[in-house]
Short mmCIF file of C-alpha atoms and ligand atoms in Angstrom, two decimals:
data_model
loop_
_atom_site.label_atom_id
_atom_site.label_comp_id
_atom_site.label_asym_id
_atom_site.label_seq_id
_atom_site.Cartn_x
_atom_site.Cartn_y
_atom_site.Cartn_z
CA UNK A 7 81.46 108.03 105.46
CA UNK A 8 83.40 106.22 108.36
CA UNK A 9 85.24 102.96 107.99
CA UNK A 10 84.03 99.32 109.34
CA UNK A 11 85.83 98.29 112.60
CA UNK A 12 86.03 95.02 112.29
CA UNK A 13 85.12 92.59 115.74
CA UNK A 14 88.01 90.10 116.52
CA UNK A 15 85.62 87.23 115.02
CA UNK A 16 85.51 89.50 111.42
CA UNK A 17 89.48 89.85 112.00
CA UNK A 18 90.19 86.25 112.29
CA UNK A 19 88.46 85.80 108.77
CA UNK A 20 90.49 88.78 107.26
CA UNK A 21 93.62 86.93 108.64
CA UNK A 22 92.34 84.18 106.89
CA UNK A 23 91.50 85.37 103.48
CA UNK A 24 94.74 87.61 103.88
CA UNK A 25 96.94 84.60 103.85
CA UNK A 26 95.49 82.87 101.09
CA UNK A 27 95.50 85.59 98.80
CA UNK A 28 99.16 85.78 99.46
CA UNK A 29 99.83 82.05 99.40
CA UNK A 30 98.14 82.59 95.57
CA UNK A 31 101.35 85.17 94.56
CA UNK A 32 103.97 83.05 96.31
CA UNK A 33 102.77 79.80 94.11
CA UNK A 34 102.49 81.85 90.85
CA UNK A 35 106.35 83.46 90.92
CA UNK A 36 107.48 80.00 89.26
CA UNK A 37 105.48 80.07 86.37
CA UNK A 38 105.62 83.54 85.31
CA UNK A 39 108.53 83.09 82.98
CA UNK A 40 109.03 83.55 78.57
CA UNK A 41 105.99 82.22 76.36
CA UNK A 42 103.02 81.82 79.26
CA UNK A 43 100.10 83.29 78.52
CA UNK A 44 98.28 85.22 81.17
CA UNK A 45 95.39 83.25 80.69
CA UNK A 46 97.37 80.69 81.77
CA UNK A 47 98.62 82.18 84.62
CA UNK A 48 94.46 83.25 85.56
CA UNK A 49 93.66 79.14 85.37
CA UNK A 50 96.28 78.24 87.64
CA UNK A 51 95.19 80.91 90.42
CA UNK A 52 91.95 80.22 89.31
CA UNK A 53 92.09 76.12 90.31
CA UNK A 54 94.47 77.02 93.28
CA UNK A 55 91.57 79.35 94.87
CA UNK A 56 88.75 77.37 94.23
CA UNK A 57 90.04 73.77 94.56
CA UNK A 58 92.63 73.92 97.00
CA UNK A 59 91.80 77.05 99.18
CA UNK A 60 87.29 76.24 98.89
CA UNK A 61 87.96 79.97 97.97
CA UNK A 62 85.97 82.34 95.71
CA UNK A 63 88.61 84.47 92.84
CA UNK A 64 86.60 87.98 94.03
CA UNK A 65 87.61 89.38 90.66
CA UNK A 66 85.64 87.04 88.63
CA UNK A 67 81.95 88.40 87.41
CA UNK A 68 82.92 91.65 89.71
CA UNK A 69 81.31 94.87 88.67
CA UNK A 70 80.02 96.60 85.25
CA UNK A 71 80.01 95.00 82.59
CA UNK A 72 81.26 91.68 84.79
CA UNK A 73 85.22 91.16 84.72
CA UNK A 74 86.14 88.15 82.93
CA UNK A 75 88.75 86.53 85.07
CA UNK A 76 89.67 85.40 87.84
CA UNK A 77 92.43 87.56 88.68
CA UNK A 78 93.94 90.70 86.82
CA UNK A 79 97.38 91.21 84.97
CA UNK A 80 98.53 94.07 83.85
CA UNK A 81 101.83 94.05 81.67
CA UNK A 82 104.24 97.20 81.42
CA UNK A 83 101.93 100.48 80.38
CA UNK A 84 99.00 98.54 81.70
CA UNK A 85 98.48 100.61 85.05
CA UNK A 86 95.25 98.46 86.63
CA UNK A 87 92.91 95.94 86.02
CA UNK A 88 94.51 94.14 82.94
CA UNK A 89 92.38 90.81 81.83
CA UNK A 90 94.04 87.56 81.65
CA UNK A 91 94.78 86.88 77.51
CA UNK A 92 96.47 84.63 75.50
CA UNK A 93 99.17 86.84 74.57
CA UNK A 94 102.22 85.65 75.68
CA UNK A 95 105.01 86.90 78.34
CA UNK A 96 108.26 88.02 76.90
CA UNK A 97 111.52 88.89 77.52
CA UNK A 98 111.61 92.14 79.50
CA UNK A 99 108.01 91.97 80.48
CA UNK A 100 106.78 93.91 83.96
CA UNK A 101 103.74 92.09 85.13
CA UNK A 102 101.83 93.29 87.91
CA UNK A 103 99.51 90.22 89.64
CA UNK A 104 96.58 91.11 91.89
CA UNK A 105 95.04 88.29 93.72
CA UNK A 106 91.54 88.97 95.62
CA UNK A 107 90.51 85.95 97.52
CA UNK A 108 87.02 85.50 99.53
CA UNK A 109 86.93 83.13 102.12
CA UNK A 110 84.22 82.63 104.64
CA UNK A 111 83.00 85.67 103.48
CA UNK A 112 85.75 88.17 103.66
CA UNK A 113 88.38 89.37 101.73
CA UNK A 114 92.21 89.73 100.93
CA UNK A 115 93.40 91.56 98.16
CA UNK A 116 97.18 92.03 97.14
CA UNK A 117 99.44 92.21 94.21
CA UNK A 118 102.99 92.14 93.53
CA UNK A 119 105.15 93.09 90.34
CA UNK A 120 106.79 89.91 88.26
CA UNK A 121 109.89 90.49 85.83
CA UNK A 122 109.72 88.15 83.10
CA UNK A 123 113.49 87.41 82.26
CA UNK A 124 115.95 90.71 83.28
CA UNK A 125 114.28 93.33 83.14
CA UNK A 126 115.51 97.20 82.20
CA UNK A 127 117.32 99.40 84.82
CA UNK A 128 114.59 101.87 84.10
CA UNK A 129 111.99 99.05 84.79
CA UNK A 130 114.04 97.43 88.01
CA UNK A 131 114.07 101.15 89.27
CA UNK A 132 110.61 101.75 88.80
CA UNK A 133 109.21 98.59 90.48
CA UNK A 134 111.60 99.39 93.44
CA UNK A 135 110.53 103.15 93.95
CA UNK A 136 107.09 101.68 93.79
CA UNK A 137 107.75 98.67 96.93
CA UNK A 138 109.35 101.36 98.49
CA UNK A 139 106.59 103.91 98.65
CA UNK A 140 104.54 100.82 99.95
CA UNK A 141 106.45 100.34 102.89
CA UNK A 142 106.84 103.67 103.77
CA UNK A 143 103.48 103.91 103.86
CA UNK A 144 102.80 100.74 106.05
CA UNK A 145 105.29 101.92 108.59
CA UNK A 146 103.16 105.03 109.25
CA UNK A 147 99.92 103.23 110.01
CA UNK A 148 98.71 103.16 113.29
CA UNK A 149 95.83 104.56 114.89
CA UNK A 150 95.56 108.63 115.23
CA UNK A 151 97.48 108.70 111.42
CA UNK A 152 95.20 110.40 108.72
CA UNK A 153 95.25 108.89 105.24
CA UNK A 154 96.35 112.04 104.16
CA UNK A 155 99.50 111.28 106.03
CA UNK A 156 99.74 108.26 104.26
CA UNK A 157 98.63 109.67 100.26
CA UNK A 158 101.45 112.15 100.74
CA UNK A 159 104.42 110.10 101.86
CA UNK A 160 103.82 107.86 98.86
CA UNK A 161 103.40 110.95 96.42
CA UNK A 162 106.64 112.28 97.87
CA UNK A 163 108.67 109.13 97.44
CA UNK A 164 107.28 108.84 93.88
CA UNK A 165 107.42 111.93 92.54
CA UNK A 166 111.49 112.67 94.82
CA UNK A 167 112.52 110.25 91.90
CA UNK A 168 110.50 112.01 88.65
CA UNK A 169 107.81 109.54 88.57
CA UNK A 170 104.12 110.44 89.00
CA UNK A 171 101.25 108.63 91.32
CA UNK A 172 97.82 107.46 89.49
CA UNK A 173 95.22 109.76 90.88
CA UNK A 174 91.67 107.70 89.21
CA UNK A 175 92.59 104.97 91.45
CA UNK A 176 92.96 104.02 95.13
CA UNK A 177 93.09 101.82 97.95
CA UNK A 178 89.77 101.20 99.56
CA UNK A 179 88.60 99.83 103.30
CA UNK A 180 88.09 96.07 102.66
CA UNK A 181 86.19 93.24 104.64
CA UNK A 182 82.81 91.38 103.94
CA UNK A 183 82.80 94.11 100.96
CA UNK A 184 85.38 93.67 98.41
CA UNK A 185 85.57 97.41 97.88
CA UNK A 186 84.42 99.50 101.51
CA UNK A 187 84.87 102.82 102.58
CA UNK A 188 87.81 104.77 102.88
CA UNK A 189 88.76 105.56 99.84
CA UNK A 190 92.75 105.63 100.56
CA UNK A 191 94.05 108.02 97.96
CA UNK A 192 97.85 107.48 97.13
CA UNK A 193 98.51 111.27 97.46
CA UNK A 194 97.77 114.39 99.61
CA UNK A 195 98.57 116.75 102.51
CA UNK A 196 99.78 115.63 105.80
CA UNK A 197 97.39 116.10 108.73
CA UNK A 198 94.24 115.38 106.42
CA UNK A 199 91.32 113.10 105.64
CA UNK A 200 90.12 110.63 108.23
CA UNK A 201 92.22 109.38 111.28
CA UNK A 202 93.00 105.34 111.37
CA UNK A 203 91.41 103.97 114.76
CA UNK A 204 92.31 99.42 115.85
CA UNK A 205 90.32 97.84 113.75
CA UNK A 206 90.19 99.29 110.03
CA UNK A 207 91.10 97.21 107.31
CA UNK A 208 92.17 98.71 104.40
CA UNK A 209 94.34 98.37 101.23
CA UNK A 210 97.64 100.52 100.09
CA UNK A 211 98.11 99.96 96.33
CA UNK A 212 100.28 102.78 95.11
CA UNK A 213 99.95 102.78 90.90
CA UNK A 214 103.31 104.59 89.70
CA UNK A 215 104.04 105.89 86.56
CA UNK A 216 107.88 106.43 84.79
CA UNK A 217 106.08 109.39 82.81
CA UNK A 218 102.91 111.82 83.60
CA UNK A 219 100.25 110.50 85.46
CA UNK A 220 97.09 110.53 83.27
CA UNK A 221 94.96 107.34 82.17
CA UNK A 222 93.26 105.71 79.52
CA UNK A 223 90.28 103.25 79.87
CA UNK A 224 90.09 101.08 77.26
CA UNK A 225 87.02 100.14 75.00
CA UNK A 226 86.81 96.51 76.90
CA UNK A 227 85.64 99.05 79.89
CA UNK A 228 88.25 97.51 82.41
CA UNK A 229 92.25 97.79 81.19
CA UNK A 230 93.54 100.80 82.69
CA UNK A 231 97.06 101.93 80.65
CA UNK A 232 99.04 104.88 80.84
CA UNK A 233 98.02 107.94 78.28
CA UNK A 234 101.67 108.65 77.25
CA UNK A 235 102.13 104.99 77.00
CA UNK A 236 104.74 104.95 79.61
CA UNK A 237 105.70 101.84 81.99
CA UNK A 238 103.72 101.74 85.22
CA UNK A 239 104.32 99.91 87.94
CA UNK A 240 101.74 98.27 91.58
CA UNK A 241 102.41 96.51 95.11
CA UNK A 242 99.23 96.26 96.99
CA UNK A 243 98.89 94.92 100.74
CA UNK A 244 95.46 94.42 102.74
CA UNK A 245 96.34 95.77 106.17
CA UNK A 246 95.01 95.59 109.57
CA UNK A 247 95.41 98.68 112.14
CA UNK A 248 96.28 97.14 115.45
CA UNK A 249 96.31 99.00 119.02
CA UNK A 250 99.85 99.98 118.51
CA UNK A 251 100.49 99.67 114.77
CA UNK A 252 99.67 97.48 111.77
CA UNK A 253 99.44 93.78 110.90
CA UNK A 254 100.00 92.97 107.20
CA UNK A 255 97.09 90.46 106.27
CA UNK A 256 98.95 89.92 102.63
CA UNK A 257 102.60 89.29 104.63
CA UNK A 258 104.74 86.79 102.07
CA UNK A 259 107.37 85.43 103.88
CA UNK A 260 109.90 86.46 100.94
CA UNK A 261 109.39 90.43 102.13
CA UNK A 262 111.73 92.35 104.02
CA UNK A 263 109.00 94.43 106.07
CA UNK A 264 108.31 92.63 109.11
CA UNK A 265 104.36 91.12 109.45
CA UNK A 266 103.54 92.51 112.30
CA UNK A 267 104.74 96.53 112.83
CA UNK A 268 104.21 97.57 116.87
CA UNK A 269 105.38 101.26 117.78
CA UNK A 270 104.70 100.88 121.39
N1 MF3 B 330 92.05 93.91 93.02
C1 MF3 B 330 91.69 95.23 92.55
C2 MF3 B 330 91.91 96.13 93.72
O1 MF3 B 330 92.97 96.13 94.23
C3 MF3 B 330 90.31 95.32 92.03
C4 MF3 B 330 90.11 94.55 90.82
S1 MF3 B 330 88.48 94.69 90.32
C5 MF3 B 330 88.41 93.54 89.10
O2 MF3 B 330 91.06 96.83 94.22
F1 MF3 B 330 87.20 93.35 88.84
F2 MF3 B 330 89.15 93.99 88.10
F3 MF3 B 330 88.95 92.45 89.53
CO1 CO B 331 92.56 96.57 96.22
CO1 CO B 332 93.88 94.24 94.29
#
């Protein structure tokens, strides 16, 4: 049931893989504009990962039946998991990106939401709330916090502005194991569910829906989009609990939260 504690050796590598999953959504900002395809967008991560990083996309061939691509996109009511396509970006367009590279065997997994052109105050609001229930989160991790601590200040933040938290799917402990125990559920009671001790790594990747909650999987077995068809928005970090706090594996320099988070 417990998580992995990772040895400093095993936390070097997630530092590594960390940083090049984030280096991936840095480099793809500039081409998520009008008219690309997200197939597009899935070659150039694609190349970037294996050529230039001698990384492996963790996405690609992943799970049952095998996912297709190399990374995921998943545009407006898409919640999770959307496959690369050659429909086009347009105007208006919310497109969440999750990278997941694996490096030396382990592994960094993050996304971030892109706007293609200006986006809707509704949407704007919506992909804020969301950052904002990440970050809140972050800043409670260190060790002795349970991850029901951490579902319920994201459900609170979420739900304080009338939008609802994706309940199917979670963050998950992360390492030599793309997926790894905990499950990190993005909602719950305070004072719950397993206590973070130095050495967990784990994922926060709050799902947040404008309207109700509920899912739909659809018949390709992998696109995950709202049932009332409503815009939903992602931000995902790999994290790492320290002595005293939290290192951000997934840290872009762009981001307002600091890398490194020390309460002592
Ligand atoms: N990156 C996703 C996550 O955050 C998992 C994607 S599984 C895939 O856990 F096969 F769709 F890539
Ligand atoms: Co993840
Ligand atoms: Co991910």
């Amino acid at each position: 049931m417990a998580a992995i504690i990772k040895t400093p050796e095993e936390i070097e590598k997630m530092r590594v893989a960390g940083r090049l999953a984030a280096e991936v959504l840095t480099l793809i900002g500039e081409h998520v504009k009008k008219g690309v395809t997200t197939d597009e967008l899935n070659t150039i991560c694609h190349d970037h990962i294996v050529n230039v990083q001698g990384g492996i996309p963790a996405p690609l061939h992943y799970g049952h039946p095998p996912f297709p691509k190399s990374i995921c996109t998943s545009v407006n009511h898409v919640i999770c998991h959307g496959i690369p396509s050659d429909k086009k970006l347009k105007d208006g367009d919310i497109v969440n990106i999750d990278v997941t590279v694996k490096k030396e065997g382990y592994h960094g997994d993050t996304s971030k939401m892109f706007v293609v052109g200006k986006p809707s105050i509704m949407a704007e609001r919506l992909i804020r709330v969301t950052q904002e229930s990440l970050y809140m989160a972050i800043e409670m991790v260190r060790p002795g916090v349970r991850l029901g601590d951490i579902g319920h200040i994201i459900q609170q933040h979420a739900e304080k502005h009338n939008y609802s938290i994706v309940r199917e799917y979670c963050g998950h402990g992360i390492g030599a194991n793309f997926h790894e125990e905990p499950q990190v559920v993005h909602y719950g009671r305070p004072g719950t569910g397993e206590a973070l001790e130095p050495g967990m790594c784990f994922t926060i990747e709050p799902m947040v829906n404008a309207g109700k909650r509920y899912s739909k999987l659809l018949p390709d077995q992998w696109t995950v989009v709202t049932k009332d068809r409503s815009l939903s928005a992602q931000w995902e970090h790999t994290l790492l609990v320290t002595d005293d706090g939290v290192e951000i594996l997934t840290h872009r320099d762009e981001e307002t939260i600091p890398r490194i988070i020390s309460h002592s």
